[in-house]
Coordinates of C-alpha atoms and ligand atoms in Angstrom, one line a residue:
M1 CA 17.2 6.2 12.4
E2 CA 18.6 4.9 15.7
K3 CA 15.2 5.8 17.3
I4 CA 13.4 3.7 14.8
K5 CA 15.8 0.8 15.3
D6 CA 15.5 1.1 19.1
A7 CA 11.7 1.1 18.9
L8 CA 11.7 -2.0 16.6
A9 CA 14.2 -3.7 18.9
K10 CA 12.2 -2.9 21.9
A11 CA 9.1 -4.3 20.2
K12 CA 11.2 -7.4 19.4
I13 CA 10.4 -7.4 15.7
E14 CA 13.9 -6.5 14.4
N15 CA 14.2 -7.9 10.9
T16 CA 17.3 -9.9 11.4
E17 CA 15.7 -11.8 14.3
S18 CA 12.6 -12.8 12.5
K19 CA 12.2 -14.8 9.3
S20 CA 8.8 -13.4 8.8
Q21 CA 9.9 -9.8 8.5
F22 CA 11.7 -7.9 5.8
K23 CA 13.1 -4.5 6.0
A24 CA 13.5 -1.9 3.3
E25 CA 14.9 1.5 3.8
T26 CA 14.4 4.5 1.6
K27 CA 17.0 7.1 1.0
A28 CA 16.7 10.7 1.8
S29 CA 15.8 12.7 -1.2
S30 CA 14.0 10.1 -3.3
T31 CA 11.8 7.0 -3.0
L32 CA 14.8 4.8 -3.2
L33 CA 14.6 1.7 -1.2
Q34 CA 18.0 0.6 -0.2
S35 CA 19.2 -2.3 -2.2
G36 CA 21.0 -5.1 -0.4
V37 CA 18.5 -4.9 2.5
V38 CA 15.8 -6.5 0.5
S39 CA 17.0 -9.7 -1.1
Q40 CA 16.6 -10.2 -4.8
K41 CA 15.1 -13.7 -4.8
E42 CA 13.0 -14.4 -7.8
I43 CA 9.5 -15.7 -7.6
K44 CA 9.4 -19.1 -9.2
S45 CA 5.8 -19.9 -9.6
F46 CA 2.3 -19.0 -8.5
P47 CA -0.2 -21.7 -7.9
N48 CA -3.8 -20.7 -8.7
T49 CA -2.8 -18.5 -11.6
E50 CA -6.1 -18.0 -13.2
N51 CA -7.5 -17.6 -16.6
E52 CA -9.0 -14.4 -15.6
L53 CA -5.6 -12.8 -15.7
G54 CA -5.4 -13.0 -19.5
M55 CA -9.0 -12.0 -19.8
I56 CA -9.2 -9.0 -17.6
N57 CA -11.0 -6.7 -19.9
Y58 CA -11.0 -3.0 -19.4
L59 CA -13.8 -2.4 -21.8
N60 CA -16.0 -1.1 -19.0
T61 CA -13.1 0.3 -17.1
P62 CA -12.1 3.8 -18.2
V63 CA -8.5 4.1 -19.1
I64 CA -6.8 7.2 -17.8
K65 CA -3.3 7.5 -19.1
L66 CA -0.9 8.9 -16.6
D67 CA 1.5 11.7 -17.2
S68 CA 5.1 10.6 -16.7
A69 CA 6.4 14.0 -15.7
H70 CA 3.6 14.2 -13.0
L71 CA 4.5 10.8 -11.8
E72 CA 8.2 11.6 -11.6
K73 CA 7.5 14.8 -9.7
N74 CA 5.4 12.8 -7.2
R75 CA 8.0 10.1 -6.8
I76 CA 6.0 7.4 -8.6
V77 CA 8.9 5.4 -10.0
A78 CA 7.8 1.7 -10.2
Q79 CA 6.6 2.0 -13.8
S80 CA 9.9 3.4 -15.1
K81 CA 12.5 0.8 -15.8
S82 CA 15.0 3.5 -16.4
D83 CA 14.6 4.7 -12.9
V84 CA 17.0 2.8 -10.6
N85 CA 14.5 3.3 -7.7
S86 CA 12.0 1.1 -9.5
Y87 CA 14.2 -2.0 -8.8
S88 CA 13.9 -1.3 -5.1
F89 CA 10.1 -1.5 -5.3
D90 CA 10.4 -4.7 -7.4
S91 CA 12.5 -6.2 -4.6
L92 CA 9.9 -5.1 -2.1
R93 CA 7.2 -6.7 -4.3
T94 CA 9.1 -10.0 -4.5
Q95 CA 9.4 -10.3 -0.8
I96 CA 5.8 -9.4 -0.2
L97 CA 4.4 -11.7 -2.9
Q98 CA 6.4 -14.6 -1.5
K99 CA 5.1 -14.1 2.0
M100 CA 1.5 -13.6 0.8
E101 CA 1.6 -16.7 -1.4
E102 CA 2.8 -18.8 1.5
N103 CA -0.1 -17.6 3.7
N104 CA -2.8 -17.4 1.1
W105 CA -3.0 -13.6 1.8
R106 CA -4.5 -11.4 -0.9
T107 CA -5.4 -8.1 0.8
I108 CA -2.8 -5.7 2.3
A109 CA -3.4 -2.7 4.5
V110 CA -0.6 -0.1 4.2
V111 CA -0.4 1.8 7.5
S112 CA 1.9 4.0 9.5
P113 CA 2.0 5.4 13.0
T114 CA 1.4 9.0 11.9
P115 CA 0.7 10.9 8.7
Q116 CA 3.3 11.9 6.1
S117 CA 5.2 8.6 6.4
G118 CA 5.0 7.6 2.8
K119 CA 2.1 5.2 2.9
T120 CA 0.5 6.5 -0.3
L121 CA 3.8 6.6 -2.1
V122 CA 4.6 3.0 -1.1
S123 CA 1.1 1.8 -1.9
I124 CA 1.1 3.3 -5.4
N125 CA 4.6 2.1 -6.3
L126 CA 4.0 -1.3 -4.9
A127 CA 0.7 -1.7 -6.8
I128 CA 2.4 -0.8 -10.0
S129 CA 5.3 -3.1 -9.4
I130 CA 2.9 -6.0 -8.6
A131 CA 0.9 -5.4 -11.8
Q132 CA 4.1 -5.7 -13.7
Q133 CA 4.2 -9.4 -12.7
P134 CA 2.3 -11.2 -15.5
Q135 CA 1.0 -13.7 -13.0
K136 CA -0.7 -11.1 -10.8
T137 CA -3.2 -8.3 -11.0
A138 CA -3.3 -5.4 -8.5
I139 CA -6.0 -3.2 -7.3
L140 CA -5.3 -0.1 -5.3
V141 CA -8.1 1.3 -3.1
D142 CA -7.7 4.7 -1.5
F143 CA -9.1 4.0 2.0
D144 CA -7.4 7.0 3.7
L145 CA -10.9 8.6 3.7
R146 CA -9.7 11.6 5.8
R147 CA -6.8 12.5 3.5
P148 CA -7.1 10.7 0.2
K149 CA -4.1 11.3 -2.0
V150 CA -3.9 8.5 -4.5
A151 CA -5.7 10.3 -7.3
A152 CA -3.7 13.5 -6.8
Y153 CA -0.3 11.7 -6.8
L154 CA -1.3 9.8 -10.0
G155 CA -2.8 12.9 -11.6
I156 CA -6.2 11.3 -12.0
H157 CA -9.4 13.3 -12.1
T158 CA -12.6 11.3 -12.3
E159 CA -16.3 12.1 -12.2
K160 CA -17.2 9.0 -10.2
S161 CA -15.1 7.8 -7.3
M162 CA -15.2 5.9 -4.1
N163 CA -17.2 8.9 -2.7
D164 CA -20.0 8.1 -5.1
Y165 CA -19.8 4.4 -4.4
L166 CA -20.1 5.0 -0.6
Q167 CA -23.1 7.2 -1.1
D168 CA -24.8 4.5 -3.3
K169 CA -24.5 6.8 -6.3
A170 CA -22.3 4.5 -8.3
Q171 CA -21.4 0.8 -8.6
L172 CA -17.9 -0.5 -8.0
K173 CA -17.4 -1.1 -11.7
D174 CA -18.1 2.6 -12.3
V175 CA -15.4 3.8 -10.0
M176 CA -12.6 1.6 -11.2
I177 CA -10.0 3.1 -13.4
N178 CA -7.2 1.5 -15.4
P179 CA -4.3 3.9 -15.4
G180 CA -2.9 2.7 -18.7
I181 CA -0.9 0.0 -17.0
D182 CA -1.9 -3.6 -17.7
R183 CA -3.3 -5.6 -14.8
L184 CA -3.7 -2.5 -12.6
V185 CA -6.9 -1.0 -11.3
I186 CA -7.3 2.1 -9.1
V187 CA -10.3 2.9 -7.0
P188 CA -9.7 6.6 -6.2
T189 CA -11.3 8.6 -3.4
M190 CA -11.6 12.2 -4.6
K191 CA -12.8 14.0 -1.5
P192 CA -12.4 13.5 2.3
V193 CA -15.3 11.4 3.7
S194 CA -16.9 12.5 7.0
K195 CA -17.6 9.8 9.6
S196 CA -14.8 7.8 8.1
A197 CA -14.5 5.2 10.9
E198 CA -18.2 4.5 10.7
T199 CA -18.0 4.2 7.0
L200 CA -15.0 1.8 7.1
S201 CA -16.9 -0.4 9.5
S202 CA -20.1 -0.3 7.5
K203 CA -21.6 -3.4 5.9
K204 CA -21.0 -1.8 2.5
V205 CA -17.3 -1.5 3.1
T206 CA -17.0 -4.9 4.8
S207 CA -18.6 -6.6 1.8
L208 CA -16.6 -4.6 -0.6
I209 CA -13.4 -5.8 1.0
A210 CA -14.6 -9.4 1.0
D211 CA -15.7 -9.1 -2.6
L212 CA -12.4 -7.6 -3.8
R213 CA -10.6 -10.4 -2.1
E214 CA -12.7 -13.3 -3.3
R215 CA -13.2 -12.5 -6.9
Y216 CA -9.8 -13.6 -8.3
N217 CA -7.1 -15.7 -6.6
S218 CA -4.5 -13.9 -8.6
R219 CA -5.5 -10.4 -7.5
I220 CA -3.6 -8.5 -4.8
V221 CA -5.7 -5.8 -3.2
I222 CA -3.8 -2.9 -1.6
F223 CA -5.6 -0.6 0.7
D224 CA -3.9 2.8 1.3
C225 CA -5.0 3.4 4.8
P226 CA -5.1 6.2 7.4
P227 CA -2.4 6.3 10.1
V228 CA -2.9 4.1 13.1
L229 CA -2.6 6.6 15.9
N230 CA -4.6 9.6 14.6
S231 CA -8.1 8.0 14.5
D232 CA -10.0 4.7 14.7
D233 CA -10.0 4.3 11.0
A234 CA -7.1 2.0 10.6
M235 CA -8.1 -0.1 13.6
V236 CA -11.5 -0.6 12.0
L237 CA -9.8 -1.8 8.8
L238 CA -7.1 -4.0 10.2
P239 CA -9.4 -7.0 11.2
Q240 CA -10.9 -6.9 7.7
V241 CA -7.6 -7.5 5.7
D242 CA -5.3 -10.4 5.4
C243 CA -2.0 -8.6 6.3
V244 CA -0.4 -5.3 7.1
L245 CA 2.5 -3.4 5.7
L246 CA 3.9 -0.9 8.1
V247 CA 5.6 2.2 6.8
I248 CA 7.8 4.1 9.2
A249 CA 9.4 7.3 8.2
N250 CA 12.5 8.5 9.9
G251 CA 11.7 11.7 11.8
M252 CA 7.9 11.5 11.3
S253 CA 7.0 9.4 14.3
T254 CA 8.5 9.3 17.8
Q255 CA 9.9 6.1 19.3
S256 CA 6.8 5.8 21.6
E257 CA 4.5 6.3 18.6
I258 CA 6.2 3.5 16.8
E259 CA 6.0 1.2 19.8
E260 CA 2.4 2.0 20.4
T261 CA 1.6 1.3 16.7
L262 CA 3.4 -2.0 16.9
H263 CA 1.3 -3.0 19.9
H264 CA -1.9 -2.3 17.9
L265 CA -0.8 -4.5 14.9
P266 CA -1.5 -8.2 14.8
K267 CA 2.1 -9.6 14.8
E268 CA 1.1 -12.8 12.9
N269 CA -0.3 -10.7 10.1
L270 CA 2.5 -8.2 9.9
L271 CA 3.8 -8.6 6.3
G272 CA 6.8 -6.3 6.9
I273 CA 8.1 -2.9 7.7
V274 CA 9.3 -0.3 5.3
L275 CA 11.7 2.2 6.8
N276 CA 11.2 5.3 4.8
K277 CA 13.2 8.5 4.5
A278 CA 15.8 6.5 6.4
E279 CA 18.8 8.7 6.0
I280 CA 17.2 12.0 6.9
E281 CA 17.9 13.0 10.5
S282 CA 15.9 16.1 10.6
K283 CA 15.0 17.0 14.2
A284 CA 12.6 19.5 12.9
Y285 CA 10.2 16.7 12.0
Y286 CA 10.1 15.2 15.4
Y287 CA 6.9 16.0 17.3
Ligands
ADP301 N1 11.4 8.3 0.5 C1 11.0 9.5 0.4 N2 11.8 10.5 0.0 C2 11.4 11.7 -0.1 N3 10.1 12.1 0.1 C3 9.2 11.2 0.4 C4 9.6 9.9 0.6 N4 8.5 9.2 0.9 C5 7.5 10.1 1.0 N5 7.9 11.3 0.7 C6 7.1 12.5 0.6 O1 6.5 12.7 1.9 C7 5.2 13.2 1.8 C8 4.2 12.2 2.5 O2 4.1 11.0 1.7 P1 2.8 10.3 1.6 O3 3.0 9.1 0.8 O4 1.7 11.2 1.2 O5 2.6 9.9 3.1 P2 1.3 9.3 3.9 O6 0.4 8.7 2.9 O7 1.9 8.3 4.9 O8 0.7 10.5 4.6 C9 5.0 13.4 0.3 O9 5.2 14.7 0.0 C10 6.0 12.4 -0.3 O10 6.3 12.9 -1.6
MG302 MG1 -1.5 9.0 2.3

């Protein structure tokens, strides 16, 4: 934990010193984001709330009901109001939506320095939490093309997915799924994609990102991304999105990895930092 704090301090983006940051910490054995760190301010209103919200129709979008036991096992908690951890994601959502609203941001890349930091977990829980706001819709796109996990964590199996879309074998509408949660759409990637950096910088993906952003003002688009330091993939995506949420897991990245990541990220578009697995001090995880 100290190492993360040191790295953040060194990079001069410590939460308390910057109004533009928030910090959320997750506890050791669960996805719990520490309450008290994220403030509980309520969102008062959203300009540009659109008619489309009430009219989003899933007639052409297959509904795949999620299995609650599978979700729980995979630490997907935001949909469960009886799970105290869901409040933490609601707080995170509130902070994020306020900042996005202020800046007219609608697309978020969720990144981390290295793998296994909790990006996918945070992306899914955040998307569910945002969709629970009646004024917003959320779409979660699995853009970790090397290690796609969204479908597995949600327990979704589909015939058509991002893989087919990228190969021109399906249209976007054919690869969207409603997971039985109102105002939430998932675009899963079922298999790793070769030449992922080239794919993510292709015209097809660039126009997909723009299209997802522009279609509805009320829609928040969350891209579950690859880690920043392991490939070019995240660096290719970052200029294409409005803002970045950085997930740092205690013990999963070294201090220098965190610092290097922060140098790569555009500070003005840094939505915030989630400190995950904050109370684990397991030296075994350090590289
Ligand atoms: N706060 C947490 N507490 C316990 N386990 C966690 C936490 N966050 C993530 N994990 C676990 O760590 C692993 C990596 O999480 P994942 O979201 O797949 O990371 P990434 O997408 O960054 O590679 C998963 O097994 C996940 O269940
Ligand atoms: Mg992941």
